[in-house]
Coordinates of C-alpha atoms and ligand atoms in Angstrom, one line a residue:
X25 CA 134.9 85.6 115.8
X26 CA 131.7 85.2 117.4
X27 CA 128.7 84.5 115.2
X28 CA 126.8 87.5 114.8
X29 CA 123.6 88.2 114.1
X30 CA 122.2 91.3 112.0
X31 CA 119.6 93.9 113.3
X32 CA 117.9 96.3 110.9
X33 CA 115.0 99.0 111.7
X34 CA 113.5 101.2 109.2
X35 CA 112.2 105.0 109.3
X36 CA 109.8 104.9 106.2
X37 CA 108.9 108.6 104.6
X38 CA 106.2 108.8 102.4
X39 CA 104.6 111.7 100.8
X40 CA 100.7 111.9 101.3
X41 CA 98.7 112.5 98.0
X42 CA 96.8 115.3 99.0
X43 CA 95.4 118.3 96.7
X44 CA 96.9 120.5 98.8
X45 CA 100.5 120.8 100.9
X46 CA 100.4 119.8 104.7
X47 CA 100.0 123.4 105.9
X48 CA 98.7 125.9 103.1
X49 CA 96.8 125.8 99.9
X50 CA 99.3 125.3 97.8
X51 CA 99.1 122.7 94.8
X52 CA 100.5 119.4 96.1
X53 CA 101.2 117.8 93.0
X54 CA 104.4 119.3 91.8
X55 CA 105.6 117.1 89.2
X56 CA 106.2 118.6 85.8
X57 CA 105.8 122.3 87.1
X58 CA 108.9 124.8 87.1
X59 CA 110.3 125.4 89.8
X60 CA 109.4 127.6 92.7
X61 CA 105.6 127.8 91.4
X62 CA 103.6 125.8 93.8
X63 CA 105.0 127.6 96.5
X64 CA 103.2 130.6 98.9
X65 CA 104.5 132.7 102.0
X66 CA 103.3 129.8 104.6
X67 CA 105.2 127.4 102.6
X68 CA 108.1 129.4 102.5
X69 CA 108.2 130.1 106.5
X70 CA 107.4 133.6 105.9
X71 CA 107.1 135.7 109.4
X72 CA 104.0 136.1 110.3
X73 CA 102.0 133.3 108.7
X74 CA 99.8 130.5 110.2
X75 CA 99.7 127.0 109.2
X76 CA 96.2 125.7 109.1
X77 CA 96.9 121.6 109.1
X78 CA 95.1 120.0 106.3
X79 CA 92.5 117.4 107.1
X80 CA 92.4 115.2 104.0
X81 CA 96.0 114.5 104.8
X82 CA 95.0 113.7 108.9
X83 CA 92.9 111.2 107.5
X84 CA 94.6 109.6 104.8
X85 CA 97.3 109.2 107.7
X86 CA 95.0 108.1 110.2
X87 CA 93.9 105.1 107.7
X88 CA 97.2 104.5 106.8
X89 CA 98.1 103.7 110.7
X90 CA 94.5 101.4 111.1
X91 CA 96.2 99.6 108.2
X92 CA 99.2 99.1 109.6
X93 CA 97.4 97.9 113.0
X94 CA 98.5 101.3 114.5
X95 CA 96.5 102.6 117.6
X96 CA 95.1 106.1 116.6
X97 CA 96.4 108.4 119.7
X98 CA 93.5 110.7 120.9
X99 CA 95.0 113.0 121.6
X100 CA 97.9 114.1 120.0
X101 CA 100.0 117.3 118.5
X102 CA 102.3 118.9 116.4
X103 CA 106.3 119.6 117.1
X104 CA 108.9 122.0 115.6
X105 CA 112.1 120.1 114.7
X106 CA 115.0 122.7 113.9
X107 CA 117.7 122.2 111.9
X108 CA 119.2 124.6 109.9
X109 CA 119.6 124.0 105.8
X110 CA 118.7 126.0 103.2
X111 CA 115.9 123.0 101.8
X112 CA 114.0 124.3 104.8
X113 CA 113.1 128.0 105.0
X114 CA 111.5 128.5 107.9
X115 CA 114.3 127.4 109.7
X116 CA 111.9 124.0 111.5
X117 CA 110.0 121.3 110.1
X118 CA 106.3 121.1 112.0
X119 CA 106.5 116.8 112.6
X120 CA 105.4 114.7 115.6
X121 CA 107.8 114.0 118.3
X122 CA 106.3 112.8 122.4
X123 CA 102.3 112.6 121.1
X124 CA 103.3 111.2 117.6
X125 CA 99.6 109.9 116.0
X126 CA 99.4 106.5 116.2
X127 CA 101.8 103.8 118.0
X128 CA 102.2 100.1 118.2
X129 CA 101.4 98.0 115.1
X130 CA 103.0 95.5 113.1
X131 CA 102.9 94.9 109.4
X132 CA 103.2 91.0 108.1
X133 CA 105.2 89.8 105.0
X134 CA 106.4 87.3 102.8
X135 CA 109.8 87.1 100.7
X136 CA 109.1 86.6 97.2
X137 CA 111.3 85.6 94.6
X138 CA 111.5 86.9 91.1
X139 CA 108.6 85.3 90.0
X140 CA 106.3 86.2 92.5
X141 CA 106.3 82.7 94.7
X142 CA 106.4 82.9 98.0
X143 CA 109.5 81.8 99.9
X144 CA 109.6 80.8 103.2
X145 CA 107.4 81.6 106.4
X146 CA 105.3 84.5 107.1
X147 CA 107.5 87.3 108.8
X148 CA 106.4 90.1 111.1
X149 CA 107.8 93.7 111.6
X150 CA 107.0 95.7 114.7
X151 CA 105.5 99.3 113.9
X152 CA 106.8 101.8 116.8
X153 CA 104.5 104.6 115.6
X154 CA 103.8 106.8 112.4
X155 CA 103.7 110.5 112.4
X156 CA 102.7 113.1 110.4
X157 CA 104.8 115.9 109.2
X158 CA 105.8 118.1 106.1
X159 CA 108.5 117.5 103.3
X160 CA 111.2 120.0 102.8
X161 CA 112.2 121.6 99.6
X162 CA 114.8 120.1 96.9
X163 CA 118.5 121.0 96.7
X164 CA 120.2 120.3 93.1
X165 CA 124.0 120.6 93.6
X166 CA 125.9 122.0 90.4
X167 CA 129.7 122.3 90.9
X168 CA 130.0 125.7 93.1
X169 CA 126.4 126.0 92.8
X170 CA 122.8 124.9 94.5
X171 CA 119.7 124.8 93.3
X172 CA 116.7 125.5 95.2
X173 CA 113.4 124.3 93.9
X174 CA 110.8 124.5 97.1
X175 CA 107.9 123.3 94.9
X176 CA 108.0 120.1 97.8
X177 CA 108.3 122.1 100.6
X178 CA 105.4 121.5 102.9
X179 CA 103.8 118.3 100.8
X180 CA 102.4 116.1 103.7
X181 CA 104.3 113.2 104.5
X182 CA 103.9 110.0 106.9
X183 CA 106.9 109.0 108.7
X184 CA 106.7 105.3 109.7
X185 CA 109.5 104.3 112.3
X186 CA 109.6 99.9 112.5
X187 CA 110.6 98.1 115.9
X188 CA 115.0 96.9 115.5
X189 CA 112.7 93.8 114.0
X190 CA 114.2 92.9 110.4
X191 CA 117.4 90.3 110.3
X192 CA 118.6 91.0 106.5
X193 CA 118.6 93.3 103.7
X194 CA 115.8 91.2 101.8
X195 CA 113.4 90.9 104.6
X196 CA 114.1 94.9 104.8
X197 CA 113.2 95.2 101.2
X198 CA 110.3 92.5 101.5
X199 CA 108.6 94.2 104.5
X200 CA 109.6 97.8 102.6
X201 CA 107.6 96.4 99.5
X202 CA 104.5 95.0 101.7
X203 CA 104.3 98.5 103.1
X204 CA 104.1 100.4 99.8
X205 CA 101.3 98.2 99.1
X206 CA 99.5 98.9 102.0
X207 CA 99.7 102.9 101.7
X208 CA 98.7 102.2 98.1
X209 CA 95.6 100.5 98.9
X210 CA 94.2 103.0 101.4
X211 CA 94.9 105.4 99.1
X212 CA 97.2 107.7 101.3
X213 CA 100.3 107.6 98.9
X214 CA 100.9 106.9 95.4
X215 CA 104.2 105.5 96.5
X216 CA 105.9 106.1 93.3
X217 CA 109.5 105.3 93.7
X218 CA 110.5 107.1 90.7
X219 CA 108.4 110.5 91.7
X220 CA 110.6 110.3 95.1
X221 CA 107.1 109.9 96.9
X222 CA 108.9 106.9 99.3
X223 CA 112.2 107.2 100.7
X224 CA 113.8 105.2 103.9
X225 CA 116.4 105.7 106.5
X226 CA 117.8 102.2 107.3
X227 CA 119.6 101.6 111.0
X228 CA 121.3 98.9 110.7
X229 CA 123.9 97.1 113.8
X230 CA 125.6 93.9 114.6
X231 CA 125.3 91.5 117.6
X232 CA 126.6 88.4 118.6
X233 CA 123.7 85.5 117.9
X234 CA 121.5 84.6 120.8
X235 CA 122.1 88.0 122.7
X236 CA 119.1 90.7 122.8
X237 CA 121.0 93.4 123.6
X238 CA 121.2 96.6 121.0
X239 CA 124.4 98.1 120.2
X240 CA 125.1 101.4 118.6
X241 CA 123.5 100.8 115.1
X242 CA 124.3 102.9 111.6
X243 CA 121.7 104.8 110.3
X244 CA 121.8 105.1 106.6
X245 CA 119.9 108.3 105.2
X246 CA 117.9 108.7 102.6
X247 CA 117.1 106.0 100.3
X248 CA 115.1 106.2 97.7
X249 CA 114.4 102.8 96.0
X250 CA 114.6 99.0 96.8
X251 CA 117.7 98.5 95.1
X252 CA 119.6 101.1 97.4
X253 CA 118.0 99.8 100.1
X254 CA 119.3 96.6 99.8
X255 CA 122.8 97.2 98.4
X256 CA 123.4 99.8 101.1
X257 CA 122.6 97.5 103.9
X258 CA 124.4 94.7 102.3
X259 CA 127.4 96.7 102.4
X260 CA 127.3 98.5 105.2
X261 CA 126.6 95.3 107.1
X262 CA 129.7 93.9 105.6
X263 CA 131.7 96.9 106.9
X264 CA 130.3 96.3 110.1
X265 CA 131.2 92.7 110.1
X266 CA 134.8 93.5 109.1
X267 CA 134.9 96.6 111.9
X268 CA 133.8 94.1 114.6
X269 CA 136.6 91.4 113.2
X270 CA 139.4 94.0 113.8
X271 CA 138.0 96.0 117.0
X272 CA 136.3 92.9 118.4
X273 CA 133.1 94.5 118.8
X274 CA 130.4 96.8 117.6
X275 CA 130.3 100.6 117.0
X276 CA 131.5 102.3 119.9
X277 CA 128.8 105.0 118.7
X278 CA 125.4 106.0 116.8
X279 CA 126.6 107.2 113.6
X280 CA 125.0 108.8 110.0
X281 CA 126.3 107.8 106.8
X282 CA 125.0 108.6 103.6
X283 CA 124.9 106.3 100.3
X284 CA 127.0 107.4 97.4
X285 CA 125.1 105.0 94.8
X286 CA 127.3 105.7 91.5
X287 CA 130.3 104.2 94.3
X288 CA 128.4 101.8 95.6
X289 CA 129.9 102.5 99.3
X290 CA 128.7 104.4 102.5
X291 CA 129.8 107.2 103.6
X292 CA 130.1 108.6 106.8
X293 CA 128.4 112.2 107.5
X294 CA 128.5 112.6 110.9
X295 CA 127.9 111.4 114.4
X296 CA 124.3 110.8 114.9
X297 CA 122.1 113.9 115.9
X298 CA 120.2 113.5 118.7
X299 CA 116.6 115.0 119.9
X300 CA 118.1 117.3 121.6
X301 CA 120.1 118.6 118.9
X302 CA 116.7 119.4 117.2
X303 CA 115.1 121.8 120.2
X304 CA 111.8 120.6 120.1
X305 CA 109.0 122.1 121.0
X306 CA 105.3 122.3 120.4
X307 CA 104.0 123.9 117.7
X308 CA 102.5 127.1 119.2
X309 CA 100.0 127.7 115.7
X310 CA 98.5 124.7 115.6
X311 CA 96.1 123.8 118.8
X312 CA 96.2 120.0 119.8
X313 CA 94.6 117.0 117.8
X314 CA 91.6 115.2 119.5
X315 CA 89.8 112.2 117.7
X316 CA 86.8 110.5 119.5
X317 CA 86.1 107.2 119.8
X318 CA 83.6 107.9 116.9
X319 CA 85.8 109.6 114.6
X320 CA 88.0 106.8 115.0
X321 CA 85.5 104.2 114.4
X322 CA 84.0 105.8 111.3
X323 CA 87.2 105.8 109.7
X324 CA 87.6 102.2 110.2
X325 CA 84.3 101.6 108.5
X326 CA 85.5 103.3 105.1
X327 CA 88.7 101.1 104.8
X328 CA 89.4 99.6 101.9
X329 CA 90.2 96.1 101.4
X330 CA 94.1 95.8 102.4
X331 CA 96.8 93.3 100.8
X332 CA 96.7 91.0 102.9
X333 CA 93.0 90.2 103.0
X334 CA 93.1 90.2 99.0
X335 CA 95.9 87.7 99.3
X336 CA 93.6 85.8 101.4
X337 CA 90.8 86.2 99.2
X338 CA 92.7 85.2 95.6
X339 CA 94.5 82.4 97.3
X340 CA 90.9 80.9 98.0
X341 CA 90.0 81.5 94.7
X342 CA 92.9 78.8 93.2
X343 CA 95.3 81.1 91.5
X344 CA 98.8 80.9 91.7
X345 CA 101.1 83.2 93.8
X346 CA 102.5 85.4 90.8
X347 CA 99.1 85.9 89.6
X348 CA 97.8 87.0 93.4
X349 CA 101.0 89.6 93.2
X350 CA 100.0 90.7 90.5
X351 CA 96.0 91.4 91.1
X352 CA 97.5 93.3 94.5
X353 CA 99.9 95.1 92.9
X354 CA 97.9 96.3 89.9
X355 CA 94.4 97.8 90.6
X356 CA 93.9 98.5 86.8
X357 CA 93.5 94.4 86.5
X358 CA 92.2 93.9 89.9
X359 CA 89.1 96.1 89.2
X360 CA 88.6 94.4 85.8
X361 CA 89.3 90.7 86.8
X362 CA 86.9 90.6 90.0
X363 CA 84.1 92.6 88.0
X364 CA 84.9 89.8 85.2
X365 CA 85.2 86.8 87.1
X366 CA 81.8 87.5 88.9
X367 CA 79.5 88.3 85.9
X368 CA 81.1 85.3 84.3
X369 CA 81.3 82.8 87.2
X370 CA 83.9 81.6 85.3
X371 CA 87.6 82.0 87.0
X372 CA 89.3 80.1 84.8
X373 CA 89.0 81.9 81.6
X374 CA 88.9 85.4 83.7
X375 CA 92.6 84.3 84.9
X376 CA 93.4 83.7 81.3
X377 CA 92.1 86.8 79.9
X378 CA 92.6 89.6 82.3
X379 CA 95.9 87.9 83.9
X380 CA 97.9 86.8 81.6
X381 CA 96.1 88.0 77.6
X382 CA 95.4 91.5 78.4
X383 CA 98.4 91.8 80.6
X384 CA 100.1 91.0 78.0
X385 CA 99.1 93.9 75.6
X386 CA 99.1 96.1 78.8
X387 CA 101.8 97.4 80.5
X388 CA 101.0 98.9 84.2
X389 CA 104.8 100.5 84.3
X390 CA 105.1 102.1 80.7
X391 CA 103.6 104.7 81.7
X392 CA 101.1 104.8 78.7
X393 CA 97.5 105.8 79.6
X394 CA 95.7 102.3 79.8
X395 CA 92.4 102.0 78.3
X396 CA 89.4 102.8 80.3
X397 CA 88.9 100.0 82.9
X398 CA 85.2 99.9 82.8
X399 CA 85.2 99.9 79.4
X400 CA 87.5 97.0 78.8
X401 CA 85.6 95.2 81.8
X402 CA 82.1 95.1 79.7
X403 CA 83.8 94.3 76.5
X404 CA 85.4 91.5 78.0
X405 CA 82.2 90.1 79.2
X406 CA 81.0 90.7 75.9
X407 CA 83.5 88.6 74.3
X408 CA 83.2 85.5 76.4
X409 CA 79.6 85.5 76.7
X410 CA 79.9 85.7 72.7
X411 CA 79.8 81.9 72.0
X412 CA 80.8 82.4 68.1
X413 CA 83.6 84.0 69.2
X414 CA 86.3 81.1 69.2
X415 CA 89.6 80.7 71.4
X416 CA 91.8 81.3 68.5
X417 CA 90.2 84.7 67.8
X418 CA 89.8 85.6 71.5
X419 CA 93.2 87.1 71.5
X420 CA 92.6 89.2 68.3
X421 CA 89.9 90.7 69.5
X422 CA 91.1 91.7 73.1
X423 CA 93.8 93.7 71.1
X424 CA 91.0 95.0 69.1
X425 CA 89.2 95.9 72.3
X426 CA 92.3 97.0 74.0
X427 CA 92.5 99.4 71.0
X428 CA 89.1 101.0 71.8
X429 CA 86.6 98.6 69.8
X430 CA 84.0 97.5 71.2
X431 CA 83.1 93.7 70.3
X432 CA 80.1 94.7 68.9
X433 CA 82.2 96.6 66.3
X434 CA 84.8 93.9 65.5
X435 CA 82.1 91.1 65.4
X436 CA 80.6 93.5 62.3
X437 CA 84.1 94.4 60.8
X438 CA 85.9 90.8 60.9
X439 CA 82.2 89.7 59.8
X440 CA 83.9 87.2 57.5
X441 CA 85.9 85.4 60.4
X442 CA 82.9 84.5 62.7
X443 CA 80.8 81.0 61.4
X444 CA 77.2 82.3 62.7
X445 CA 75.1 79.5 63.2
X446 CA 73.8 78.9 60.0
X447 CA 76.7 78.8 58.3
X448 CA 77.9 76.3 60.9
X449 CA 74.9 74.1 60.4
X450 CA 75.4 74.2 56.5
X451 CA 79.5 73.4 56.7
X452 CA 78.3 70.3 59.0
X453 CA 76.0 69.3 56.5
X454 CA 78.7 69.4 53.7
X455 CA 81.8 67.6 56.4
X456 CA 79.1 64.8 56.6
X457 CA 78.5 64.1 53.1
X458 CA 82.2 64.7 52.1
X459 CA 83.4 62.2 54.7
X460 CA 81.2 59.0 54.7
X461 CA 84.3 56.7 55.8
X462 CA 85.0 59.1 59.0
X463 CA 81.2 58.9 59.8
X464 CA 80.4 55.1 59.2
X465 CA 83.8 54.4 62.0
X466 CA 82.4 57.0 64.5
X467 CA 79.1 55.5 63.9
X468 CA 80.6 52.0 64.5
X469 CA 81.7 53.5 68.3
X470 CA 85.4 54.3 67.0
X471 CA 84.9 57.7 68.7
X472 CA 88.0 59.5 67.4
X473 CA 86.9 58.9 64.1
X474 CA 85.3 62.5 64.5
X475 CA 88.6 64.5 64.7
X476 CA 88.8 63.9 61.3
X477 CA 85.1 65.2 60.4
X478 CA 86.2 68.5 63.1
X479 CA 89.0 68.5 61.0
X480 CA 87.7 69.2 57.5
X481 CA 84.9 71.8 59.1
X482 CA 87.9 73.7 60.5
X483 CA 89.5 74.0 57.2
X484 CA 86.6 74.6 55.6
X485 CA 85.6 77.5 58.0
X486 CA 89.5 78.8 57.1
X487 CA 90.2 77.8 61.2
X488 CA 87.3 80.1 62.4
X489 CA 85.2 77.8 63.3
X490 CA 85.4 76.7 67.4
X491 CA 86.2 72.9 67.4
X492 CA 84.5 72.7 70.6
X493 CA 81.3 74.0 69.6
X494 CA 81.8 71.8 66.3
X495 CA 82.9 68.7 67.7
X496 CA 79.1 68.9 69.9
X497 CA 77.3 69.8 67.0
X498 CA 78.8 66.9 64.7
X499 CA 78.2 64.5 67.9
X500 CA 74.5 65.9 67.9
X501 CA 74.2 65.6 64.3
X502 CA 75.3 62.0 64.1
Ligands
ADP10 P1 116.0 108.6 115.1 O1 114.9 109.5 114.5 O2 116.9 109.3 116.1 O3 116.7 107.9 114.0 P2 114.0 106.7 115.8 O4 113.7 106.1 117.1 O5 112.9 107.5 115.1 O6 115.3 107.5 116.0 O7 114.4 105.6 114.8 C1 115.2 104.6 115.1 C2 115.2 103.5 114.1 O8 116.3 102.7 114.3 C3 114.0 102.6 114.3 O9 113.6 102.0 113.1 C4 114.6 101.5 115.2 O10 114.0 100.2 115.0 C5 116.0 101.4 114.7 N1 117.0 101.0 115.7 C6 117.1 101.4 116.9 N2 118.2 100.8 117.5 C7 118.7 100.0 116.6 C8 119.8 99.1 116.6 N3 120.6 99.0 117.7 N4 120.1 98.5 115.5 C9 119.4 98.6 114.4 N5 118.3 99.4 114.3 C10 118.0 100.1 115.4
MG11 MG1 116.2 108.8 112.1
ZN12 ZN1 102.2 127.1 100.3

């Protein structure tokens, strides 16, 4: 058995998040709706109607290709893929095949492991060329029975195909991840794994190590999260690897298999179609696409900062890998730590009270509506540039704030628990008189000999007080 080496390439889907479907009018964002409601006659492939592409989705996929280093094609059309299956009435899906939009990127990544930290070198994936195209409805099978529900029918989607360039299940999932990132940050998908808006088609053969040749490769349809992603490649690659040990070699064929994920196996489902199989053809209703230079140049002028340059941008700031994950991943804290960290000039307590404090009262993935960013931003300042406002009752407060007070408020309801500054001055006062012993050594240059004068004040103050702010006071004082 020769030592073989594994070859992976991805087809990424991901649905656009439009107002309205790739081709009509029609509502894009289905979720929660009954069935059959966001749906019209050009949806539906009626005779007779006209698609009218929809430029918000053109551009939302022409910035997701500049983010993924694709070159925007100029000129470029539309194609009518056939197949025949009752999730797609009009009988062809209008995608991109010859003049697809854009061509020839690459997308960088990083393994991480559980914690965030980075493992091992950068990695790079080869981007063959995204396309635009629209989704088809959604079958529900019941026994005898299928339902049809063509609310998604017609939501614009981006089809990323990746060079033959990933080497294992994980850097499949890594790069997978780094992607969903990307589309988030330009703002062309929401990417919600859960919602269905990402879903992959895996290809996946074996060859012997060394050699650069393809073979026929396994293309795994349809999955739709991380965890499928990797188990089906996992396995598949281990079927592979078994095949190869008792036929001596690779697939004689392409082939499609499916995923069964409550069996935890492939499937097969067929030889693999080919493009001829599909008749395609220009789409007669829809003229060409031409972008100028300028078009293409304004576009990159409105685009947002991307992952990677974030990275860059938090790793120069000091903070640690999980917490640059994090800030990339999570716009709700991103927005409120950078706004933070730059009225404070003061990194160190932003990282310790947006990072890990207030993420720890908010969950991003609970689904709960999270307090108004801007909101929570100024508060925040508030409360740091509060100086009577001490560590230990920093944390009560952000829940406090968290809840929709403002500090303002809480300062005047917990009145009681702040020492204001004549307060402070009198409780000084008193710690001096009531510890003449403790004074006379710090006096006599035995420094520590004021813990125990901090010590009485915080008691006093019923732990309020901030020992920092007393300790300099005391040391003033004396
Ligand atoms: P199709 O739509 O017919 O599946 P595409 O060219 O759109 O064809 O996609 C092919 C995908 O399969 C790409 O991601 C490509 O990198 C990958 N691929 C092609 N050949 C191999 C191979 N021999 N082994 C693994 N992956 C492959
Ligand atoms: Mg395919
Ligand atoms: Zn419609």
């Amino acid at each position: 058995m020769p030592d073989l080496e594994t070859v992976i390439g991805l087809e990424v889907h991901a649905q656009m998040n439009t107002k309205s479907k790739m081709f009509c009018g029609c509502d894009n964002d289905a979720f929660g709706k009954p069935p059959n409601t966001t749906v019209c006659p050009i949806c539906m492939g009626h005779p007779g109607t006209l698609p009218a592409p929809n430029e918000e989705a053109i551009k939302k996929a022409m910035k997701a290709s500049l983010a993924i280093g694709c070159k925007i094609q100029e000129e470029n059309h539309f194609d009518r893929k056939h197949y025949f299956y009752p999730d797609l009435p009009p009988g062809f899906q209008i995608s991109q095949y010859d003049f697809p939009l854009s061509t020839k990127g690459e997308v960088k990544f990083n393994i991480s492991d559980d914690s965030g930290n980075k493992v091992g070198d950068v990695r790079v994936c080869g981007i063959t060329r995204l396309h635009m195209e629209n989704d088809a409805g959604k079958l529900t099978h019941r026994g005898e029975k299928t339902l049809c529900d063509y609310n998604r029918a017609g939501t614009p989607l981006v089809e990323i195909v990746t060079e033959p360039d990933l080497r294992s299940p994980e850097e499949a999932v890594a790069f997978a991840q780094e992607l969903r990132r990307i589309l988030i940050a330009v703002n062309s998908s929401e990417a919600d794994m859960f919602k269905g808006m990402m879903r992959f088609d895996a290809s996946v053969s074996l060859r012997e190590k060394g050699s650069k040749k393809l073979n026929p490769r396994s293309e795994i349809k349809n999955l739709n999260s991380f965890k499928s992603l990797e188990r089906a490649l996992t396995y598949e690659i281990k079927r592979l690897g078994k095949k190869w040990e008792e036929e001596g070699g690779p697939l004689k064929n392409d082939i499609t298999v499916g995923w069964v994920d409550d069996d935890e196996q492939t499937k097969m489902l067929r030889d693999k179609e080919t493009a001829m199989d599909y008749r395609y053809f220009p789409e007669p209703d829809i003229p060409p696409l031409r972008f100028t230079k300028k078009d293409i140049e304004k576009l990159k002028a409105e685009m947002p900062a991307l992952p990677s340059e974030l990275k860059l941008k938090y790793e120069e700031m000091g903070l640690e890998d999980f917490e640059v994950r994090m800030l990339i991943d999570q716009p709700y804290f991103r927005i409120i730590f950078d706004k933070v960290a730059e009225e404070t000039k003061d990194v160190k307590r932003s990282r310790s009270i947006v990072l890990t404090q207030l993420a720890g009262f908010i969950k991003s993935d609970d689904g709960k509506e999270k307090p108004d960013e801007d909101f929570v931003t100024e508060q925040i300042i508030a409360l740091i540039a509060d100086e009577r406002i001490t560590k230990n009752q920093e944390k009560e407060y952000l829940k406090d704030i968290v809840d929709g007070m403002t500090v303002e408020q809480i300062v005047k309801d917990k009145g009681v628990r702040d020492v204001d500054e004549s307060e402070m001055e009198e409780l000084i006062e008193k710690a001096i008189e009531a510890n003449p012993q403790a004074v006379e050594s710090f006096k006599a240059g035995k420094e520590q000999a004021i813990g125990a004068i901090v010590g009485w004040v915080m008691k006093e103050s019923g732990g309020q007080a901030d020992p920092a702010r007393v300790n300099e006071m005391l040391k003033k004082k004396l």
